[in-house]
């Protein structure tokens, strides 16, 4: 069976919900990189256009989350098969970066649609990812630990200024 591939395109900027770009997801035995994004009306038009062009039906990887927002997961297993751990990411100037997009970041994704002969559904394979807006803040960064301050609570002393106390053992 041969799949019928459509024209690649670059998505509009979309909000990341989940990404497996730091290392391949190998939980179910088929290692692949992936990114799940919120489907905007603009992105939906792009996806629908490719489905129409290919004569397909259902879009694979699409689902609604618990809040009712529509999400789509784009995957790539080729880089994992090549032994590449971190999926290549481009910054907004189209240059490679070591920064990996996480939840709430905005990305553009170059995808290639494929009409699957087995059932007439359409899958969208991720070719490239471009990080265009960084919104995610890692816990433990210089902006705090992610929990917020508590007035009047315990404050750790600077470890460099702590006295050395002899231990009884």
Short mmCIF file of N, CA and C in Angstrom, two decimals:
data_model
loop_
_atom_site.label_atom_id
_atom_site.label_comp_id
_atom_site.label_asym_id
_atom_site.label_seq_id
_atom_site.Cartn_x
_atom_site.Cartn_y
_atom_site.Cartn_z
N UNK A 1 0.83 -1.18 0.00
CA UNK A 1 0.00 0.00 0.00
C UNK A 1 0.87 1.25 0.00
N UNK A 2 0.58 2.16 -0.86
CA UNK A 2 1.33 3.41 -0.93
C UNK A 2 0.43 4.56 -0.48
N UNK A 3 0.98 5.44 0.32
CA UNK A 3 0.25 6.63 0.74
C UNK A 3 0.39 7.70 -0.32
N UNK A 4 -0.59 8.56 -0.41
CA UNK A 4 -0.57 9.67 -1.35
C UNK A 4 -0.25 10.95 -0.57
N UNK A 5 0.91 11.54 -0.84
CA UNK A 5 1.35 12.73 -0.10
C UNK A 5 0.90 13.99 -0.80
N UNK A 6 0.46 14.96 0.00
CA UNK A 6 0.04 16.26 -0.52
C UNK A 6 1.17 17.27 -0.42
N UNK A 7 0.83 18.52 -0.69
CA UNK A 7 1.82 19.61 -0.63
C UNK A 7 2.09 20.00 0.82
N UNK A 8 3.37 20.11 1.16
CA UNK A 8 3.76 20.56 2.49
C UNK A 8 3.35 22.01 2.67
N UNK A 9 3.07 22.38 3.92
CA UNK A 9 2.76 23.78 4.22
C UNK A 9 3.22 24.09 5.64
N UNK A 10 3.31 25.38 5.93
CA UNK A 10 3.70 25.85 7.26
C UNK A 10 2.45 26.35 7.96
N UNK A 11 2.21 25.84 9.15
CA UNK A 11 1.01 26.22 9.90
C UNK A 11 1.12 27.66 10.39
N UNK A 12 -0.02 28.22 10.70
CA UNK A 12 -0.04 29.48 11.43
C UNK A 12 0.55 29.20 12.82
N UNK A 13 0.97 30.24 13.52
CA UNK A 13 1.48 30.05 14.88
C UNK A 13 0.38 29.45 15.75
N UNK A 14 0.73 28.40 16.48
CA UNK A 14 -0.24 27.69 17.31
C UNK A 14 0.35 27.45 18.69
N UNK A 15 -0.52 27.41 19.69
CA UNK A 15 -0.09 27.21 21.07
C UNK A 15 0.19 25.73 21.34
N UNK A 16 1.35 25.46 21.90
CA UNK A 16 1.74 24.10 22.25
C UNK A 16 1.02 23.68 23.52
N UNK A 17 0.49 22.47 23.51
CA UNK A 17 -0.08 21.87 24.71
C UNK A 17 0.88 20.83 25.29
N UNK A 18 1.57 20.11 24.41
CA UNK A 18 2.48 19.05 24.84
C UNK A 18 3.51 18.83 23.74
N UNK A 19 4.73 18.52 24.15
CA UNK A 19 5.73 18.21 23.13
C UNK A 19 6.63 17.06 23.59
N UNK A 20 7.01 16.26 22.62
CA UNK A 20 8.03 15.22 22.77
C UNK A 20 9.10 15.56 21.75
N UNK A 21 9.80 16.65 22.00
CA UNK A 21 10.83 17.10 21.07
C UNK A 21 12.22 16.98 21.67
N UNK A 22 12.29 16.92 23.01
CA UNK A 22 13.57 16.79 23.71
C UNK A 22 14.16 15.40 23.46
N UNK A 23 13.28 14.40 23.43
CA UNK A 23 13.69 13.03 23.12
C UNK A 23 12.46 12.30 22.57
N UNK A 24 12.68 11.26 21.79
CA UNK A 24 11.55 10.54 21.21
C UNK A 24 10.66 9.89 22.27
N UNK A 25 9.39 9.84 21.97
CA UNK A 25 8.42 9.13 22.79
C UNK A 25 8.48 7.67 22.35
N UNK A 26 8.89 6.79 23.25
CA UNK A 26 9.01 5.38 22.88
C UNK A 26 8.15 4.49 23.78
N UNK A 27 7.14 5.07 24.41
CA UNK A 27 6.31 4.34 25.36
C UNK A 27 5.63 3.12 24.74
N UNK A 28 5.20 3.23 23.49
CA UNK A 28 4.47 2.12 22.87
C UNK A 28 5.28 1.43 21.78
N UNK A 29 6.61 1.56 21.83
CA UNK A 29 7.47 0.77 20.97
C UNK A 29 7.79 1.35 19.60
N UNK A 30 7.16 2.45 19.19
CA UNK A 30 7.47 3.08 17.90
C UNK A 30 8.00 4.48 18.18
N UNK A 31 9.31 4.63 18.43
CA UNK A 31 9.86 5.93 18.82
C UNK A 31 9.54 7.02 17.78
N UNK A 32 9.09 8.15 18.29
CA UNK A 32 8.78 9.29 17.42
C UNK A 32 8.83 10.59 18.22
N UNK A 33 9.06 11.68 17.53
CA UNK A 33 8.94 13.01 18.12
C UNK A 33 7.54 13.52 17.78
N UNK A 34 6.99 14.36 18.64
CA UNK A 34 5.67 14.90 18.35
C UNK A 34 5.46 16.22 19.07
N UNK A 35 4.50 16.97 18.57
CA UNK A 35 4.06 18.20 19.23
C UNK A 35 2.55 18.27 19.08
N UNK A 36 1.86 18.57 20.18
CA UNK A 36 0.41 18.71 20.18
C UNK A 36 0.09 20.19 20.36
N UNK A 37 -0.74 20.72 19.47
CA UNK A 37 -1.08 22.15 19.50
C UNK A 37 -2.59 22.35 19.49
N UNK A 38 -3.00 23.55 19.92
CA UNK A 38 -4.40 23.95 19.88
C UNK A 38 -4.75 24.30 18.44
N UNK A 39 -5.87 23.79 17.96
CA UNK A 39 -6.30 24.07 16.59
C UNK A 39 -7.09 25.39 16.58
N UNK A 40 -6.53 26.38 15.90
CA UNK A 40 -7.20 27.67 15.73
C UNK A 40 -8.08 27.58 14.48
N UNK A 41 -8.99 28.53 14.28
CA UNK A 41 -9.78 28.53 13.04
C UNK A 41 -8.90 28.58 11.78
N UNK A 42 -7.80 29.34 11.85
CA UNK A 42 -6.89 29.44 10.70
C UNK A 42 -6.22 28.10 10.42
N UNK A 43 -5.77 27.44 11.49
CA UNK A 43 -5.14 26.13 11.32
C UNK A 43 -6.15 25.12 10.80
N UNK A 44 -7.37 25.17 11.29
CA UNK A 44 -8.42 24.26 10.82
C UNK A 44 -8.64 24.42 9.32
N UNK A 45 -8.62 25.67 8.83
CA UNK A 45 -8.79 25.92 7.39
C UNK A 45 -7.64 25.29 6.61
N UNK A 46 -6.41 25.42 7.12
CA UNK A 46 -5.26 24.83 6.44
C UNK A 46 -5.39 23.30 6.38
N UNK A 47 -5.78 22.70 7.50
CA UNK A 47 -5.93 21.24 7.55
C UNK A 47 -7.04 20.78 6.60
N UNK A 48 -8.19 21.46 6.65
CA UNK A 48 -9.32 21.10 5.80
C UNK A 48 -8.97 21.23 4.32
N UNK A 49 -8.20 22.25 3.98
CA UNK A 49 -7.79 22.45 2.59
C UNK A 49 -6.97 21.26 2.08
N UNK A 50 -6.05 20.77 2.91
CA UNK A 50 -5.24 19.61 2.52
C UNK A 50 -6.08 18.35 2.41
N UNK A 51 -7.03 18.18 3.33
CA UNK A 51 -7.90 17.00 3.28
C UNK A 51 -8.72 17.02 1.99
N UNK A 52 -9.25 18.19 1.64
CA UNK A 52 -10.02 18.32 0.40
C UNK A 52 -9.14 18.04 -0.82
N UNK A 53 -7.94 18.61 -0.82
CA UNK A 53 -7.00 18.42 -1.94
C UNK A 53 -6.68 16.94 -2.15
N UNK A 54 -6.55 16.18 -1.05
CA UNK A 54 -6.21 14.76 -1.14
C UNK A 54 -7.43 13.86 -1.30
N UNK A 55 -8.63 14.41 -1.07
CA UNK A 55 -9.84 13.59 -1.16
C UNK A 55 -10.02 12.68 0.03
N UNK A 56 -9.52 13.12 1.18
CA UNK A 56 -9.58 12.29 2.38
C UNK A 56 -10.80 12.56 3.23
N UNK A 57 -10.89 11.81 4.32
CA UNK A 57 -12.00 11.95 5.26
C UNK A 57 -11.52 12.47 6.59
N UNK A 58 -11.43 11.59 7.54
CA UNK A 58 -11.05 11.92 8.91
C UNK A 58 -9.59 12.39 8.99
N UNK A 59 -9.33 13.33 9.94
CA UNK A 59 -7.97 13.80 10.21
C UNK A 59 -7.44 13.02 11.41
N UNK A 60 -6.34 12.33 11.22
CA UNK A 60 -5.72 11.56 12.31
C UNK A 60 -5.02 12.49 13.29
N UNK A 61 -5.03 12.13 14.57
CA UNK A 61 -4.32 12.88 15.59
C UNK A 61 -5.11 14.04 16.18
N UNK A 62 -6.37 14.20 15.78
CA UNK A 62 -7.21 15.29 16.28
C UNK A 62 -8.10 14.79 17.39
N UNK A 63 -8.25 15.62 18.43
CA UNK A 63 -9.16 15.26 19.52
C UNK A 63 -9.51 16.52 20.29
N UNK A 64 -10.57 16.45 21.08
CA UNK A 64 -10.95 17.54 21.97
C UNK A 64 -10.42 17.24 23.36
N UNK A 65 -9.90 18.26 24.04
CA UNK A 65 -9.44 18.05 25.41
C UNK A 65 -10.61 18.21 26.38
N UNK A 66 -10.33 18.11 27.67
CA UNK A 66 -11.40 18.16 28.67
C UNK A 66 -12.12 19.51 28.72
N UNK A 67 -11.49 20.57 28.23
CA UNK A 67 -12.14 21.89 28.21
C UNK A 67 -12.91 22.12 26.91
N UNK A 68 -12.82 21.18 25.97
CA UNK A 68 -13.54 21.30 24.71
C UNK A 68 -12.71 21.88 23.57
N UNK A 69 -11.46 22.29 23.85
CA UNK A 69 -10.61 22.80 22.77
C UNK A 69 -10.15 21.65 21.89
N UNK A 70 -10.06 21.93 20.59
CA UNK A 70 -9.59 20.92 19.65
C UNK A 70 -8.07 20.97 19.58
N UNK A 71 -7.45 19.80 19.65
CA UNK A 71 -6.00 19.65 19.59
C UNK A 71 -5.64 18.74 18.43
N UNK A 72 -4.42 18.93 17.92
CA UNK A 72 -3.90 17.99 16.92
C UNK A 72 -2.45 17.70 17.26
N UNK A 73 -2.08 16.44 17.07
CA UNK A 73 -0.70 16.01 17.30
C UNK A 73 -0.04 15.73 15.96
N UNK A 74 1.09 16.39 15.74
CA UNK A 74 1.91 16.16 14.55
C UNK A 74 3.10 15.30 14.98
N UNK A 75 3.41 14.25 14.19
CA UNK A 75 4.48 13.33 14.56
C UNK A 75 5.53 13.23 13.46
N UNK A 76 6.72 12.75 13.88
CA UNK A 76 7.80 12.44 12.96
C UNK A 76 8.59 11.29 13.57
N UNK A 77 8.68 10.17 12.87
CA UNK A 77 9.46 9.05 13.38
C UNK A 77 10.81 8.92 12.66
N UNK A 78 11.03 9.69 11.61
CA UNK A 78 12.27 9.56 10.83
C UNK A 78 13.50 9.97 11.62
N UNK A 79 13.42 11.07 12.37
CA UNK A 79 14.58 11.53 13.15
C UNK A 79 14.94 10.51 14.23
N UNK A 80 13.92 9.92 14.87
CA UNK A 80 14.17 8.90 15.89
C UNK A 80 14.85 7.68 15.26
N UNK A 81 14.41 7.28 14.06
CA UNK A 81 15.03 6.14 13.37
C UNK A 81 16.49 6.43 13.03
N UNK A 82 16.80 7.72 12.79
CA UNK A 82 18.18 8.13 12.50
C UNK A 82 19.02 8.23 13.77
N UNK A 83 18.40 8.03 14.94
CA UNK A 83 19.12 8.10 16.21
C UNK A 83 19.24 9.50 16.77
N UNK A 84 18.49 10.44 16.22
CA UNK A 84 18.53 11.83 16.70
C UNK A 84 17.64 11.93 17.93
N UNK A 85 18.22 12.38 19.05
CA UNK A 85 17.45 12.50 20.29
C UNK A 85 16.57 13.75 20.27
N UNK A 86 17.17 14.94 20.16
CA UNK A 86 16.41 16.18 20.22
C UNK A 86 16.02 16.60 18.80
N UNK A 87 14.72 16.78 18.59
CA UNK A 87 14.23 17.19 17.27
C UNK A 87 14.76 18.59 16.97
N UNK A 88 15.25 18.83 15.75
CA UNK A 88 15.79 20.16 15.42
C UNK A 88 14.69 21.25 15.49
N UNK A 89 15.00 22.33 16.21
CA UNK A 89 14.08 23.45 16.40
C UNK A 89 14.72 24.69 15.80
N UNK A 90 13.91 25.49 15.12
CA UNK A 90 14.36 26.76 14.56
C UNK A 90 13.80 27.90 15.40
N UNK A 91 14.56 29.00 15.52
CA UNK A 91 14.04 30.18 16.21
C UNK A 91 13.32 31.07 15.21
N UNK A 92 12.87 32.23 15.65
CA UNK A 92 12.08 33.11 14.77
C UNK A 92 12.91 33.72 13.65
N UNK A 93 14.24 33.61 13.74
CA UNK A 93 15.10 34.08 12.65
C UNK A 93 15.51 32.94 11.72
N UNK A 94 14.84 31.79 11.84
CA UNK A 94 15.07 30.63 10.99
C UNK A 94 16.44 29.99 11.20
N UNK A 95 16.96 30.11 12.44
CA UNK A 95 18.24 29.51 12.79
C UNK A 95 18.01 28.46 13.86
N UNK A 96 18.83 27.39 13.84
CA UNK A 96 18.68 26.33 14.84
C UNK A 96 18.91 26.87 16.24
N UNK A 97 18.12 26.35 17.18
CA UNK A 97 18.24 26.72 18.59
C UNK A 97 18.17 25.47 19.44
N UNK A 98 18.74 25.54 20.64
CA UNK A 98 18.67 24.43 21.58
C UNK A 98 17.43 24.53 22.47
N UNK A 99 16.68 25.61 22.34
CA UNK A 99 15.47 25.80 23.14
C UNK A 99 14.35 24.94 22.57
N UNK A 100 13.74 24.15 23.45
CA UNK A 100 12.66 23.25 23.05
C UNK A 100 11.33 23.83 23.49
N UNK A 101 10.35 23.93 22.59
CA UNK A 101 9.05 24.47 22.98
C UNK A 101 8.28 23.53 23.90
N UNK A 102 7.63 24.15 24.90
CA UNK A 102 6.78 23.42 25.84
C UNK A 102 5.42 24.10 25.90
N UNK A 103 4.57 23.61 26.78
CA UNK A 103 3.20 24.11 26.91
C UNK A 103 3.15 25.63 27.02
N UNK A 104 2.26 26.23 26.28
CA UNK A 104 1.97 27.67 26.18
C UNK A 104 2.88 28.42 25.21
N UNK A 105 3.98 27.80 24.77
CA UNK A 105 4.80 28.44 23.73
C UNK A 105 4.03 28.43 22.42
N UNK A 106 4.42 29.31 21.49
CA UNK A 106 3.79 29.34 20.16
C UNK A 106 4.81 28.87 19.14
N UNK A 107 4.35 27.99 18.24
CA UNK A 107 5.22 27.43 17.20
C UNK A 107 4.53 27.47 15.85
N UNK A 108 5.35 27.45 14.82
CA UNK A 108 4.88 27.17 13.46
C UNK A 108 5.48 25.82 13.11
N UNK A 109 4.73 25.02 12.37
CA UNK A 109 5.18 23.68 12.05
C UNK A 109 5.05 23.45 10.55
N UNK A 110 6.11 22.95 9.95
CA UNK A 110 6.04 22.55 8.54
C UNK A 110 5.57 21.11 8.53
N UNK A 111 4.42 20.88 7.90
CA UNK A 111 3.83 19.54 7.88
C UNK A 111 3.60 19.09 6.44
N UNK A 112 3.59 17.78 6.28
CA UNK A 112 3.27 17.16 5.00
C UNK A 112 2.06 16.26 5.21
N UNK A 113 0.96 16.54 4.50
CA UNK A 113 -0.23 15.68 4.64
C UNK A 113 -0.07 14.41 3.81
N UNK A 114 -0.68 13.33 4.32
CA UNK A 114 -0.65 12.06 3.60
C UNK A 114 -2.01 11.39 3.70
N UNK A 115 -2.56 11.04 2.54
CA UNK A 115 -3.79 10.27 2.48
C UNK A 115 -3.41 8.81 2.68
N UNK A 116 -3.93 8.19 3.74
CA UNK A 116 -3.59 6.80 4.03
C UNK A 116 -4.52 5.89 3.25
N UNK A 117 -3.92 5.05 2.43
CA UNK A 117 -4.68 4.17 1.55
C UNK A 117 -5.55 3.18 2.32
N UNK A 118 -5.11 2.79 3.50
CA UNK A 118 -5.84 1.76 4.26
C UNK A 118 -7.26 2.15 4.63
N UNK A 119 -7.49 3.48 4.91
CA UNK A 119 -8.82 3.88 5.36
C UNK A 119 -9.28 5.25 4.85
N UNK A 120 -8.49 5.90 4.01
CA UNK A 120 -8.87 7.20 3.46
C UNK A 120 -8.73 8.36 4.44
N UNK A 121 -8.10 8.11 5.58
CA UNK A 121 -7.88 9.19 6.55
C UNK A 121 -6.62 9.96 6.15
N UNK A 122 -6.43 11.13 6.76
CA UNK A 122 -5.27 11.96 6.45
C UNK A 122 -4.45 12.17 7.71
N UNK A 123 -3.15 11.90 7.61
CA UNK A 123 -2.19 12.19 8.68
C UNK A 123 -1.33 13.36 8.25
N UNK A 124 -0.91 14.15 9.22
CA UNK A 124 -0.03 15.29 8.95
C UNK A 124 1.29 15.04 9.65
N UNK A 125 2.35 14.85 8.85
CA UNK A 125 3.66 14.52 9.38
C UNK A 125 4.48 15.79 9.57
N UNK A 126 5.08 15.91 10.75
CA UNK A 126 5.88 17.08 11.12
C UNK A 126 7.25 17.00 10.45
N UNK A 127 7.60 18.06 9.71
CA UNK A 127 8.92 18.13 9.07
C UNK A 127 9.87 19.03 9.85
N UNK A 128 9.36 20.19 10.27
CA UNK A 128 10.18 21.18 10.99
C UNK A 128 9.32 21.89 12.01
N UNK A 129 9.98 22.42 13.06
CA UNK A 129 9.29 23.18 14.10
C UNK A 129 10.05 24.49 14.29
N UNK A 130 9.29 25.59 14.34
CA UNK A 130 9.88 26.91 14.57
C UNK A 130 9.24 27.53 15.81
N UNK A 131 10.06 27.83 16.80
CA UNK A 131 9.60 28.47 18.03
C UNK A 131 9.50 29.97 17.77
N UNK A 132 8.28 30.52 17.82
CA UNK A 132 8.09 31.94 17.50
C UNK A 132 7.76 32.79 18.71
N UNK A 133 7.30 32.16 19.80
CA UNK A 133 6.99 32.92 21.02
C UNK A 133 7.20 32.02 22.22
N UNK A 134 8.05 32.48 23.14
CA UNK A 134 8.39 31.71 24.34
C UNK A 134 7.54 32.22 25.50
N UNK A 135 6.65 31.39 26.02
CA UNK A 135 5.78 31.75 27.14
C UNK A 135 5.99 30.86 28.36
N UNK A 136 6.60 29.70 28.15
CA UNK A 136 6.80 28.73 29.22
C UNK A 136 7.95 29.16 30.10
N UNK A 137 7.78 29.07 31.42
CA UNK A 137 8.83 29.38 32.37
C UNK A 137 9.13 28.14 33.18
N UNK A 138 10.36 27.64 33.12
CA UNK A 138 10.68 26.43 33.86
C UNK A 138 10.68 26.67 35.36
N UNK A 139 10.24 25.68 36.14
CA UNK A 139 10.32 25.82 37.59
C UNK A 139 11.78 25.79 38.00
N UNK A 140 12.09 26.53 39.05
CA UNK A 140 13.48 26.60 39.49
C UNK A 140 14.29 27.64 38.75
N UNK A 141 13.65 28.39 37.85
CA UNK A 141 14.38 29.43 37.13
C UNK A 141 14.55 30.63 38.05
N UNK A 142 15.24 31.64 37.59
CA UNK A 142 15.50 32.81 38.43
C UNK A 142 14.24 33.61 38.74
N UNK A 143 13.13 33.26 38.18
CA UNK A 143 11.88 33.94 38.48
C UNK A 143 11.16 33.26 39.64
N UNK A 144 11.74 32.22 40.22
CA UNK A 144 11.14 31.54 41.34
C UNK A 144 10.94 30.07 41.06
N UNK A 145 10.31 29.41 41.99
CA UNK A 145 10.13 27.97 41.88
C UNK A 145 8.79 27.57 41.30
N UNK A 146 7.96 28.56 40.93
CA UNK A 146 6.70 28.25 40.30
C UNK A 146 5.52 28.18 41.26
N UNK A 147 5.75 28.47 42.56
CA UNK A 147 4.66 28.39 43.54
C UNK A 147 4.22 29.77 44.02
N UNK A 148 5.04 30.78 43.83
CA UNK A 148 4.70 32.12 44.31
C UNK A 148 5.19 32.34 45.74
N UNK A 149 5.33 33.59 46.12
CA UNK A 149 5.83 33.95 47.45
C UNK A 149 4.72 33.87 48.48
N UNK A 150 5.13 33.61 49.74
CA UNK A 150 4.22 33.61 50.88
C UNK A 150 4.76 34.61 51.89
N UNK A 151 3.99 35.65 52.18
CA UNK A 151 4.43 36.67 53.13
C UNK A 151 4.59 36.07 54.52
N UNK A 152 5.73 36.37 55.17
CA UNK A 152 5.97 35.93 56.54
C UNK A 152 6.40 34.48 56.66
N UNK A 153 6.63 33.79 55.57
CA UNK A 153 7.02 32.39 55.61
C UNK A 153 8.51 32.20 55.80
N UNK A 154 8.92 30.96 55.90
CA UNK A 154 10.33 30.61 56.06
C UNK A 154 11.11 31.04 54.83
N UNK A 155 12.29 31.61 55.06
CA UNK A 155 13.18 32.00 53.97
C UNK A 155 14.52 31.33 54.22
N UNK A 156 14.98 30.54 53.26
CA UNK A 156 16.26 29.84 53.39
C UNK A 156 17.40 30.84 53.41
N UNK A 157 18.39 30.55 54.27
CA UNK A 157 19.57 31.38 54.30
C UNK A 157 20.47 31.01 53.14
N UNK A 158 21.30 31.95 52.72
CA UNK A 158 22.27 31.68 51.68
C UNK A 158 23.23 30.62 52.19
N UNK A 159 23.41 29.53 51.46
CA UNK A 159 24.25 28.42 51.92
C UNK A 159 25.69 28.85 52.15
N UNK A 160 26.16 29.88 51.48
CA UNK A 160 27.52 30.35 51.65
C UNK A 160 27.70 31.04 52.99
N UNK A 161 26.61 31.58 53.57
CA UNK A 161 26.74 32.30 54.83
C UNK A 161 26.39 31.45 56.04
N UNK A 162 25.96 30.21 55.83
CA UNK A 162 25.61 29.33 56.94
C UNK A 162 26.87 28.91 57.70
N UNK A 163 26.74 28.84 59.02
CA UNK A 163 27.86 28.39 59.83
C UNK A 163 28.01 26.88 59.66
N UNK A 164 29.24 26.44 59.77
CA UNK A 164 29.48 25.01 59.74
C UNK A 164 29.26 24.48 61.14
N UNK A 165 28.32 23.58 61.28
CA UNK A 165 28.01 22.99 62.57
C UNK A 165 28.58 21.58 62.60
N UNK A 166 29.32 21.28 63.66
CA UNK A 166 29.90 19.94 63.78
C UNK A 166 28.79 18.94 64.08
N UNK A 167 28.75 17.87 63.34
CA UNK A 167 27.74 16.84 63.51
C UNK A 167 28.15 15.91 64.65
N UNK A 168 27.19 15.41 65.45
CA UNK A 168 27.52 14.57 66.60
C UNK A 168 27.94 13.15 66.21
N UNK A 169 27.95 12.79 64.98
CA UNK A 169 28.35 11.42 64.60
C UNK A 169 29.47 11.42 63.62
#
